[in-house]
XYZ file of C-alpha atoms in Angstrom:
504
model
C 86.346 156.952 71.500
C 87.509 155.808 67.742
C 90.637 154.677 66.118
C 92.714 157.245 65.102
C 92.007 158.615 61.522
C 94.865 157.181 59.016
C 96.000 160.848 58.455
C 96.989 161.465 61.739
C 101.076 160.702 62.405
C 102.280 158.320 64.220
C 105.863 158.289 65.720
C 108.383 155.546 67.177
C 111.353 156.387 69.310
C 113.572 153.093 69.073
C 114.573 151.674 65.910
C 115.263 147.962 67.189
C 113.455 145.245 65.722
C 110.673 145.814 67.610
C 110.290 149.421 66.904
C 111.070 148.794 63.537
C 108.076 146.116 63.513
C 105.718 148.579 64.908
C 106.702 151.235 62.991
C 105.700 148.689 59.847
C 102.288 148.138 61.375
C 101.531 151.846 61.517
C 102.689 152.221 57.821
C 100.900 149.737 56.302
C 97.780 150.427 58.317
C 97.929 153.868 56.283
C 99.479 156.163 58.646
C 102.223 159.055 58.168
C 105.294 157.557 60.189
C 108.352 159.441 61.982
C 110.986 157.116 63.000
C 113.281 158.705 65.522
C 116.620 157.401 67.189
C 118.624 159.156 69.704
C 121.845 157.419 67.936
C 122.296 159.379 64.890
C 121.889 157.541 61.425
C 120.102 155.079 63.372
C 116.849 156.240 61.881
C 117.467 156.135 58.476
C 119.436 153.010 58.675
C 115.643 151.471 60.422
C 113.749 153.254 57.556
C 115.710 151.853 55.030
C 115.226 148.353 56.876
C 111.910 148.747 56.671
C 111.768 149.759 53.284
C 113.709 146.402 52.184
C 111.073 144.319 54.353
C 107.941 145.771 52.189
C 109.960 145.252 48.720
C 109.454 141.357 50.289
C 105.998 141.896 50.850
C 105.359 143.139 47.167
C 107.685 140.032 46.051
C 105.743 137.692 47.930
C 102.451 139.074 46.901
C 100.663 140.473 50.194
C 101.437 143.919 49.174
C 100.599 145.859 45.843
C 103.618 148.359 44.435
C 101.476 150.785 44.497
C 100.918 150.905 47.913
C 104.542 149.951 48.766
C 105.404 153.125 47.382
C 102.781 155.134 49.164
C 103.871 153.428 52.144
C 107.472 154.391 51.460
C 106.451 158.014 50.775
C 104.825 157.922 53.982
C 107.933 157.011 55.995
C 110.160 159.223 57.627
C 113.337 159.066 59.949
C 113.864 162.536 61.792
C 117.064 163.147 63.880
C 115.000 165.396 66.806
C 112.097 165.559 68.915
C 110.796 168.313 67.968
C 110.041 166.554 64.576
C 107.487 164.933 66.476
C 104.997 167.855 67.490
C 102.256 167.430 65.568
C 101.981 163.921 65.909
C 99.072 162.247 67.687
C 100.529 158.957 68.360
C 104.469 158.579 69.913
C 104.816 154.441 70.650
C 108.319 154.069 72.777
C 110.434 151.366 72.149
C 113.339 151.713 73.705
C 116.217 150.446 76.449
C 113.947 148.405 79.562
C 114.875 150.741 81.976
C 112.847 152.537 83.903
C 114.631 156.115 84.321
C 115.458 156.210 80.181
C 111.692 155.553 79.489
C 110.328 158.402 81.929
C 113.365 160.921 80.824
C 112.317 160.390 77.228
C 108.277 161.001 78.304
C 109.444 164.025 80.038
C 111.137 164.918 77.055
C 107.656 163.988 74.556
C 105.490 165.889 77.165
C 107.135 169.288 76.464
C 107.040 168.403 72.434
C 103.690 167.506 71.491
C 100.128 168.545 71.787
C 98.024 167.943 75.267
C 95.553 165.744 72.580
C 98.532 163.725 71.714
C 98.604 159.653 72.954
C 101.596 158.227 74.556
C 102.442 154.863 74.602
C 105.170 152.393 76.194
C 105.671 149.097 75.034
C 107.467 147.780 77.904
C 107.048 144.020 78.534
C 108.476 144.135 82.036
C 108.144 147.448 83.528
C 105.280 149.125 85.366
C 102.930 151.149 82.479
C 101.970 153.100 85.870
C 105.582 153.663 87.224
C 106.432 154.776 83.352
C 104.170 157.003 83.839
C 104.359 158.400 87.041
C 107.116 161.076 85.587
C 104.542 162.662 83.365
C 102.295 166.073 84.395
C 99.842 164.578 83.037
C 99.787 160.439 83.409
C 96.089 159.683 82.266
C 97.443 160.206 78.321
C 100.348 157.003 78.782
C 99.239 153.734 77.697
C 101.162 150.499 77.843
C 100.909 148.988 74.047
C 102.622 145.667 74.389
C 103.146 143.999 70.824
C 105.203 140.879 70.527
C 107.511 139.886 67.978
C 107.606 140.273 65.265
C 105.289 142.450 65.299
C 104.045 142.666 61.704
C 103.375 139.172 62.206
C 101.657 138.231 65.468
C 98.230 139.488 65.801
C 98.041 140.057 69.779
C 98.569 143.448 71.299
C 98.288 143.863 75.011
C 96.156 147.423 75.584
C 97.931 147.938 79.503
C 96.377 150.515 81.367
C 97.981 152.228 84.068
C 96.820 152.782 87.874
C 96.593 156.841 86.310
C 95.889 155.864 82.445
C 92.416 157.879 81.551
C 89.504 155.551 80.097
C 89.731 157.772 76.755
C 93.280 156.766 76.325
C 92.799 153.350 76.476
C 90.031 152.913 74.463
C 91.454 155.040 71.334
C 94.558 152.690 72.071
C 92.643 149.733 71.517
C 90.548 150.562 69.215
C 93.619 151.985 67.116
C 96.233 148.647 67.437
C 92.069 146.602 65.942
C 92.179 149.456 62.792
C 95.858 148.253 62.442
C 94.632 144.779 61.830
C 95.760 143.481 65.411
C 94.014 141.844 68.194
C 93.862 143.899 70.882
C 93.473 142.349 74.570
C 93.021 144.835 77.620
C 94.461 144.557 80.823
C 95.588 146.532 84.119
C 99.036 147.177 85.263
C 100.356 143.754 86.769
C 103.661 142.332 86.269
C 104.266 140.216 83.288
C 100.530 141.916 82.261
C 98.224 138.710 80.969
C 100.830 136.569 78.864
C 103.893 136.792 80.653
C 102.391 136.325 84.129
C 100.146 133.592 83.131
C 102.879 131.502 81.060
C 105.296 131.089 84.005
C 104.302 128.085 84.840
C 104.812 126.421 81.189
C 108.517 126.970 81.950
C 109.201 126.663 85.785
C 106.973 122.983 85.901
C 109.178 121.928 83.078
C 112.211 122.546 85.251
C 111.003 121.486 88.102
C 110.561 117.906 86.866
C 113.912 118.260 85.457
C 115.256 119.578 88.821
C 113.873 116.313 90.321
C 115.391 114.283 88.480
C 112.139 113.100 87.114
C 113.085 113.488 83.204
C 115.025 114.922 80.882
C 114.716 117.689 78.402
C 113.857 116.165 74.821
C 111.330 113.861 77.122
C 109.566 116.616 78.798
C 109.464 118.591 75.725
C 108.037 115.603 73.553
C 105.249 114.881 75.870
C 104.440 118.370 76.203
C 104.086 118.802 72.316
C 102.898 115.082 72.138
C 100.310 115.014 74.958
C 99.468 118.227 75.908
C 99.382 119.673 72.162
C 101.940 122.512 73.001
C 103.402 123.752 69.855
C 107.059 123.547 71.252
C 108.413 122.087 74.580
C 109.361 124.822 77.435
C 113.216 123.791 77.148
C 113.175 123.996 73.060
C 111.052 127.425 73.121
C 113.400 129.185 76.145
C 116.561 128.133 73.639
C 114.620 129.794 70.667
C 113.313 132.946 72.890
C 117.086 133.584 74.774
C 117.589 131.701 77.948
C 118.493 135.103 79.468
C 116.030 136.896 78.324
C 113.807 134.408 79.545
C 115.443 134.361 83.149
C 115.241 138.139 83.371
C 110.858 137.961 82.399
C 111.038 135.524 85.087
C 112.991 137.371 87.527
C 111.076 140.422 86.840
C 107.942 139.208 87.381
C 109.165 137.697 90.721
C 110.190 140.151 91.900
C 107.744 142.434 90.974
C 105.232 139.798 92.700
C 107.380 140.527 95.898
C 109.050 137.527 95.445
C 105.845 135.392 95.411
C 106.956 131.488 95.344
C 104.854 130.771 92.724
C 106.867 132.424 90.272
C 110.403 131.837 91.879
C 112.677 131.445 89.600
C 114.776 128.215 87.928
C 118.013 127.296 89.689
C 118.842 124.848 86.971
C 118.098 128.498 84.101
C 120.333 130.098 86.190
C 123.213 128.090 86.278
C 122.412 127.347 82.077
C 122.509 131.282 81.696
C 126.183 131.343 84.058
C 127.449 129.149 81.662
C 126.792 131.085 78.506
C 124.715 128.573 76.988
C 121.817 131.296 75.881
C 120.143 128.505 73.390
C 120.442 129.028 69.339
C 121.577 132.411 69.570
C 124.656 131.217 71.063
C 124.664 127.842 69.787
C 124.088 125.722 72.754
C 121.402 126.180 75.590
C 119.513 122.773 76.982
C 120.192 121.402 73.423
C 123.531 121.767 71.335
C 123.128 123.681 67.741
C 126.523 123.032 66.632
C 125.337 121.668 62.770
C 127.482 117.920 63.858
C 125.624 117.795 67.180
C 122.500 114.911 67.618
C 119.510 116.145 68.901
C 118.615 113.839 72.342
C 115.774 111.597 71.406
C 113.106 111.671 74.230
C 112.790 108.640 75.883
C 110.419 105.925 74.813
C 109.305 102.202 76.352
C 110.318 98.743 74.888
C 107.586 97.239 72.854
C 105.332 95.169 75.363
C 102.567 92.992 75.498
C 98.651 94.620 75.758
C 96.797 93.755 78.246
C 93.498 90.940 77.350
C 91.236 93.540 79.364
C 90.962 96.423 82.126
C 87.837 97.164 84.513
C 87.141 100.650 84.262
C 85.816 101.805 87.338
C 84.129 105.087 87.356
C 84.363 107.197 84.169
C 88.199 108.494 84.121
C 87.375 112.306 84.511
C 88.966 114.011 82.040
C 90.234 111.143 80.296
C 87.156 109.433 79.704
C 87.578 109.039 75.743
C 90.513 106.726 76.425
C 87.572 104.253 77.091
C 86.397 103.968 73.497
C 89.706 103.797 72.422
C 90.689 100.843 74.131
C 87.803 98.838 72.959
C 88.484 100.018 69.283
C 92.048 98.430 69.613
C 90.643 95.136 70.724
C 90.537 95.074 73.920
C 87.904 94.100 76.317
C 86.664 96.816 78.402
C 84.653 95.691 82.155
C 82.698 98.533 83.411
C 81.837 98.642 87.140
C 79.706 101.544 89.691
C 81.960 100.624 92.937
C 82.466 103.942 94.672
C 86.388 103.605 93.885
C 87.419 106.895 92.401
C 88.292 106.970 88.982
C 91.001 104.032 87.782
C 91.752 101.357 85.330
C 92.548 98.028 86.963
C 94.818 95.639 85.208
C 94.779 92.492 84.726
C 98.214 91.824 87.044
C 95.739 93.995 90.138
C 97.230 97.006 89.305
C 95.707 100.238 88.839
C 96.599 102.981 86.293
C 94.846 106.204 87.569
C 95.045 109.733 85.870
C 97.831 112.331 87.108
C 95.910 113.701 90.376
C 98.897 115.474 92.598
C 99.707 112.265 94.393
C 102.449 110.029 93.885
C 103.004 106.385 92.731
C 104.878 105.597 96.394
C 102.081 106.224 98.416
C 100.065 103.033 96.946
C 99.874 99.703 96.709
C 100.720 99.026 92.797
C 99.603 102.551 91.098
C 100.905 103.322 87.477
C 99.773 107.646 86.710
C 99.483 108.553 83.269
C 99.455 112.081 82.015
C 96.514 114.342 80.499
C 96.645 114.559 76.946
C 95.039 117.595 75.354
C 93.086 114.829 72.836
C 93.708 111.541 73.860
C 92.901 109.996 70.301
C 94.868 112.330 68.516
C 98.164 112.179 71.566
C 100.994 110.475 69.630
C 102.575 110.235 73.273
C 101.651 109.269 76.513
C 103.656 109.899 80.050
C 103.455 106.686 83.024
C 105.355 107.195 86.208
C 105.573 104.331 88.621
C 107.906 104.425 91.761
C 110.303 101.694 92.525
C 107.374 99.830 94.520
C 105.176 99.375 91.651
C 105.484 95.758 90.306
C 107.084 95.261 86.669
C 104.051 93.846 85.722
C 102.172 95.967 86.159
C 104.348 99.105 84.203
C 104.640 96.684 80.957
C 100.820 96.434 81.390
C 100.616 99.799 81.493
C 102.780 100.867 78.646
C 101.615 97.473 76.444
C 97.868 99.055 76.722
C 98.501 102.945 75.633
C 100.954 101.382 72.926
C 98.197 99.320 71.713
C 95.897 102.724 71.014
C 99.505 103.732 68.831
C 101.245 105.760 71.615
C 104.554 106.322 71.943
C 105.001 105.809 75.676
C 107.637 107.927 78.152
C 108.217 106.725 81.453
C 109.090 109.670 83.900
C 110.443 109.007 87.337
C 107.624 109.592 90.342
C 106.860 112.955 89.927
C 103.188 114.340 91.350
C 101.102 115.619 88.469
C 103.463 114.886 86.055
C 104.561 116.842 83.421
C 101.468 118.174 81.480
C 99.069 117.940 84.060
C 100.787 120.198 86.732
C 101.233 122.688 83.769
C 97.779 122.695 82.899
C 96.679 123.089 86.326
C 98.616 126.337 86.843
C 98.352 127.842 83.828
C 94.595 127.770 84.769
C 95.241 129.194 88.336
C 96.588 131.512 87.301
C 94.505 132.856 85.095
C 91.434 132.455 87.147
C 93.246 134.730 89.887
C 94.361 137.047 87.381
C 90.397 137.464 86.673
C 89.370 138.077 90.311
C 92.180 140.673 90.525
C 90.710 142.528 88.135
C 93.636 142.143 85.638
C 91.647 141.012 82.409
C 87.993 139.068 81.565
C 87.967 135.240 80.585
C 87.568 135.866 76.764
C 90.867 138.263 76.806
C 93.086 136.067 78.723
C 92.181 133.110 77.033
C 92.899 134.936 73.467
C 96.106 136.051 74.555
C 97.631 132.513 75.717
C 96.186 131.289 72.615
C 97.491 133.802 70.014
C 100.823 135.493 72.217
C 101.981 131.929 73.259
C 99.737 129.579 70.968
C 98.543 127.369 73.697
C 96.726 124.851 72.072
C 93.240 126.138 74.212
C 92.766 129.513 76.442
C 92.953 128.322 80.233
C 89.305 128.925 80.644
C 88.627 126.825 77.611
C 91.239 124.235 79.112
C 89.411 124.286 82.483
C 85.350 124.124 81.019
C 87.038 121.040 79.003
C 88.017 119.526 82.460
C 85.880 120.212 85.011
C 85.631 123.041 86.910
C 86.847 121.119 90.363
C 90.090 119.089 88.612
C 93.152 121.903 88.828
C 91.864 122.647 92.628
C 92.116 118.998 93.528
C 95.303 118.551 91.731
C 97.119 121.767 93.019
C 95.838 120.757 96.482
C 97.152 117.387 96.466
C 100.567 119.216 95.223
C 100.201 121.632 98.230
C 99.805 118.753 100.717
C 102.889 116.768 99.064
C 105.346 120.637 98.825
C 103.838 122.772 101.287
C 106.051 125.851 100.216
C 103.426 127.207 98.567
C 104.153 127.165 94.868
C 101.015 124.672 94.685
C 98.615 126.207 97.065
C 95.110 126.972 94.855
C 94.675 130.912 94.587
C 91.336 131.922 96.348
C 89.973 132.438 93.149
C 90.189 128.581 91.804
C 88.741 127.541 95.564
C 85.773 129.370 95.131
C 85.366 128.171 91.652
C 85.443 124.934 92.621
C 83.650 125.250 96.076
C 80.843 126.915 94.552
C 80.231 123.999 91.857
C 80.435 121.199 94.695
C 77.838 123.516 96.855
C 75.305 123.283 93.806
C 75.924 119.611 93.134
C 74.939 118.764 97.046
C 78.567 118.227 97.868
C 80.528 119.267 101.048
């Protein structure tokens, strides 16, 4: 099954910015366009919108005025339905509710042709429930752009429980001939990028729930360390706190209210109070133009240590090795059978964020994963009240001696970045034994709807194919309400490598 050809029409009900967006994509592609509104004027108003956005294009050179003007000439709003019969493409945009979606498929069904491809681009509701109102459901497709639209590449090809193979594949092949990069998945809540990103925001606040940091620190170390492009509190104040909360809730509840995607108590009460985030001004941060942005907060200059014994390789932070002997300082290696740690000179250790907590040893400073530890501009310790002073300002002297910036969170298991990481990848290996998506498409839609630094596949080769499961099961042990406990999926991923290696 092939794109559709560029003289077949293509119709969007909704004229909000994103039908407006998609509507854009479909005209520049090449496509006749009918823009329909059940608001009247509301049409024309988008088409002129539209029109004003490609007079930009032409003005910033990515579009030609000769095909501006074709474009235009293709373009036009209609005030009816039945404007719509002949085409072979009708993308809905409207209201997220359930019962104005199916009336106006209902509607579409008794409009155009029986060849004609129907598509929702819901981000929240069910592509199958959508459909379920239709005589015939196998022709409804769930085409899930994000916005903007004319600007971000990813497209999320849904099919429902009913949606026919055919309908699907001339979807997907379609949103590629538009230029886009078209993922495909089955009919789950939150579909690949919103069920998979949860965690990003929830493990954020979480650690701010316990008290273990605040905001500007936890987004600084995730853009600093983990090589996020923005922090989970500065992205949910750009995105709409409530709008956030209600993807959140959705997919919760969806799930069955499945703890591992309960949502924030601390969101909630932000979202109570009005604070939205720059759309109304003030969210976790204040956008009044005389406010100060919170710095994140960073260590006293201290003294490096003279050495550290490495013993065993550090994991997934094993580069940190070469780094510390390139800044001078002396690096003893030994076999023992110890785990993975630095010791300091003081006797205390600094181990990698593993799901345990600073209180349960002796003299135990954690330190975050970084993303690239030579090119991290910040590093996260945490060290409970036990751990000697010594021992912290031998921690922080040494990572500020490689030219980090250094946070120091309260006692928090897995830390900031690591207990992100570690879901994130959960996650997406259960949503690959569910049957929800392949490897390659989940990891290109974290990277290009959400611009993760890495896919979680990527993320998890990178670290080991036994390091989330450890780290979520240590979690588990330390908050046994579930929210931690490894998916079935990761276990077996991780059991199976330990069988090979001779492991039980």
């Amino acid at each position: 099954m092939t794109a559709l050809d560029l003289s077949s029409p293509v119709a969007v009900v909704g004229t909000g910015t994103m039908g407006q967006g998609i509507a854009q994509v479909a005209l520049v592609a090449g496509h006749p366009v009918r823009l329909h509104d059940t608001v009247p004027g509301r049409a024309g108003e988008a088409a002129a919108a539209i029109g004003a956005r490609l007079d930009r294009l032409v003005e910033k050179g990515r579009l030609s005025a000769a095909d501006r003007d074709a474009a235009r000439a293709r373009l036009r709003p209609v005030e009816d339905l039945a404007s719509l019969a002949d085409c072979a493409l009708v993308v809905e945009a409207v209201l997220e509710r359930l019962d104005v979606k199916q009336e106006l498929f209902r509607e579409l069904e008794g409009v155009v042709g029986d060849d004609c491809l129907l598509a929702t681009n819901t981000s929240s509701l069910s592509v199958t429930a959508v459909g379920g109102a239709l005589r015939n459901p196998g022709r409804l497709v769930g085409l899930h752009f994000f916005n903007p639209a004319p600007l971000l590449p990813l497209v999320e090809v849904v099919s429902g429980f009913a949606t026919d193979v055919t309908s699907a594949t001339r979807a997907y092949e379609t949103a590629r001939a538009w230029g886009k990069t078209p993922v495909a998945c089955a009919d789950t809540p939150g579909f690949i990028v919103n069920r998979i990103a949860r965690p990003f925001y929830a493990e954020a606040f979480a650690v701010l729930e316990a008290q273990g940091a605040d905001p500007a620190t936890i987004d600084a170390v995730l853009r600093e360390s983990g090589g996020f492009r923005m922090g989970a509190f500065e992205l949910t104040d750009l995105i709409g706190q409530d709008v956030n909360e209600s993807v959140t809730h959705s997919v919760w509840q969806s799930f069955f209210r499945d703890v591992r995607f309960t949502p924030s108590l601390a969101q909630r009460r932000l979202v109570e109070s009005g604070r939205l985030g720059r759309k109304s001004g003030h969210g976790w941060y204040d956008y009044a133009e005389d406010a100060e942005r919170p710095e994140p907060h960073t260590a006293e200059k201290a003294h490096a240590p003279a050495y550290v014994v490495a013993e065993g390789d550090l994991g997934p932070a094993s580069e940190l090795l070469p780094l510390i002997r390139e800044a001078g300082i002396a690096v003893r290696e030994e076999d023992e059978d110890h785990g993975t740690r630095l010791v300091l000179p003081g006797g205390g250790q600094l181990v990698l964020a593993d799901g345990q907590t600073s209180v349960e040893f002796r003299d135990v400073v954690y330190f975050d994963l970084a993303l690239d530890y030579r090119r991290a501009t910040r590093i996260a310790l945490s060290a409970s009240q036990d751990t000697s002073p010594q021992t912290l300002a031998e921690a922080t002297g040494l990572f500020q001696a490689l030219g980090k910036d250094v946070s120091v969170i309260g006692d928090v298991p897995g830390m900031i970045v690591a207990r992100t990481v570690a879901r994130i990848v959960d996650l997406a290996h259960d949503a690959v034994a569910k049957g929800v998506a392949t490897e390659e498409d989940i990891d290109t839609a974290m990277r290009l709807g959400v611009n993760y630094p890495l896919g979680p596949f990527e993320w998890s080769r990178r670290l080991g194919r036994t390091w989330a499961y450890g780290l979520l099961d240590d979690l588990h042990l330390r908050d046994p309400s579930g929210r931690y406990a490894p998916s079935l999926a990761l276990y077996r991923h991780a059991y199976a490598t330990d069988k090979r290696e001779g492991t039980s």
